[in-house]
Coordinates of C-alpha atoms in Angstrom, one line a residue:
X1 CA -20.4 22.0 37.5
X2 CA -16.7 21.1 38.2
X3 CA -15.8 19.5 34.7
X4 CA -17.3 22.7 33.1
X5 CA -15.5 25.3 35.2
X6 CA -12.0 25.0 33.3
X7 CA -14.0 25.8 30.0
X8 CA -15.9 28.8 31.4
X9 CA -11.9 30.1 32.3
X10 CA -10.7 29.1 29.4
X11 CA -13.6 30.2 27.0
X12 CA -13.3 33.9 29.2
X13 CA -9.4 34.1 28.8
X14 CA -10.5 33.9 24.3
X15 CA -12.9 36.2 24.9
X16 CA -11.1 38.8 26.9
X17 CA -7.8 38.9 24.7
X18 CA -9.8 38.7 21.4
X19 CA -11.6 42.1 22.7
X20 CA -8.2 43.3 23.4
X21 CA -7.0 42.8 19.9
X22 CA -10.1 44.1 18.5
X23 CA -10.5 46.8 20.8
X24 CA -6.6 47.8 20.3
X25 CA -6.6 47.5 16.3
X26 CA -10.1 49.7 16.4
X27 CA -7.9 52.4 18.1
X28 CA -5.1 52.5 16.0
X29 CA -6.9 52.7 12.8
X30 CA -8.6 55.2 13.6
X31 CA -5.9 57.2 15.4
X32 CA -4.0 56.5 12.1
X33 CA -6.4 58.0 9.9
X34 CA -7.0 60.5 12.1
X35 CA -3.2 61.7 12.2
X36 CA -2.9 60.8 15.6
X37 CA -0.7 57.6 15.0
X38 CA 2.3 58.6 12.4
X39 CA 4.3 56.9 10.2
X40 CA 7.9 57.7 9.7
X41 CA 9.7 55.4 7.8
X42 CA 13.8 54.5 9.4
X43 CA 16.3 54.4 7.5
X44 CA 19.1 51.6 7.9
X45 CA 21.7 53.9 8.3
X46 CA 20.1 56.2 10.6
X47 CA 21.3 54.3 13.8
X48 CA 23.8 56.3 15.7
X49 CA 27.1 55.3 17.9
X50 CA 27.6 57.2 20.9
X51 CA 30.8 57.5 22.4
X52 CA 31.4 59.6 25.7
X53 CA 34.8 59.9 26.9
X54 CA 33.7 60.6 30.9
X55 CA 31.0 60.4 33.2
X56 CA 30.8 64.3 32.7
X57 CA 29.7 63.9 29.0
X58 CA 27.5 61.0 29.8
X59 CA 25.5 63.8 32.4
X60 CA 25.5 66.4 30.0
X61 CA 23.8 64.0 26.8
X62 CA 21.3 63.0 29.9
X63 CA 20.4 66.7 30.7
X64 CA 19.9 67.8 27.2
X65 CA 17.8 64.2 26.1
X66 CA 15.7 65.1 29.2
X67 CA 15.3 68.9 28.7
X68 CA 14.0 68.1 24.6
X69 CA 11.8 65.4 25.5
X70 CA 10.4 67.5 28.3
X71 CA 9.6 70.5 26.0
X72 CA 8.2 68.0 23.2
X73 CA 5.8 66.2 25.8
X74 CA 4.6 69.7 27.0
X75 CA 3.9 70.9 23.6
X76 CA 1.8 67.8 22.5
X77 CA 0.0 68.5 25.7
X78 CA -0.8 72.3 24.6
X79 CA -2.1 71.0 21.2
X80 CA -4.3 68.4 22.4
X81 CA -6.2 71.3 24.9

């Protein structure tokens, strides 16, 4: 039994990450076809530079990132009910 037992582990490990893969690529086609999963192509020169001259500008982009994503996560929320 003991020269098999490192097969069994290792023949479990395939198994377990292949369902994984499967499992995870199942979900995201159909969440793309449904319109759950979105594409939005980036453009190169889309990437921004921020520069903040204080610690008080640095806490004021923090607020407002926080307050939009909050709003954005509860409106998802209200279309998915």
């Amino acid at each position: 039994m003991k020269k098999y037992t490192n097969k069994i582990l290792i023949i479990t490990a395939i198994v377990l990450v292949l369902g994984l893969v499967i499992g995870y690529t199942i979900d995201f086609q159909t969440g793309y076809r449904s319109g759950r999963i979105k594409y939005e192509k980036i453009e190169k020169d889309s990437t921004q530079v921020l520069h903040f001259n204080g610690l008080d500008e640095i806490e004021a982009y923090a607020d407002s990132v926080e307050t939009s994503q909050g709003a954005s996560q509860q409106d998802e929320s209200s279309t998915e009910n």
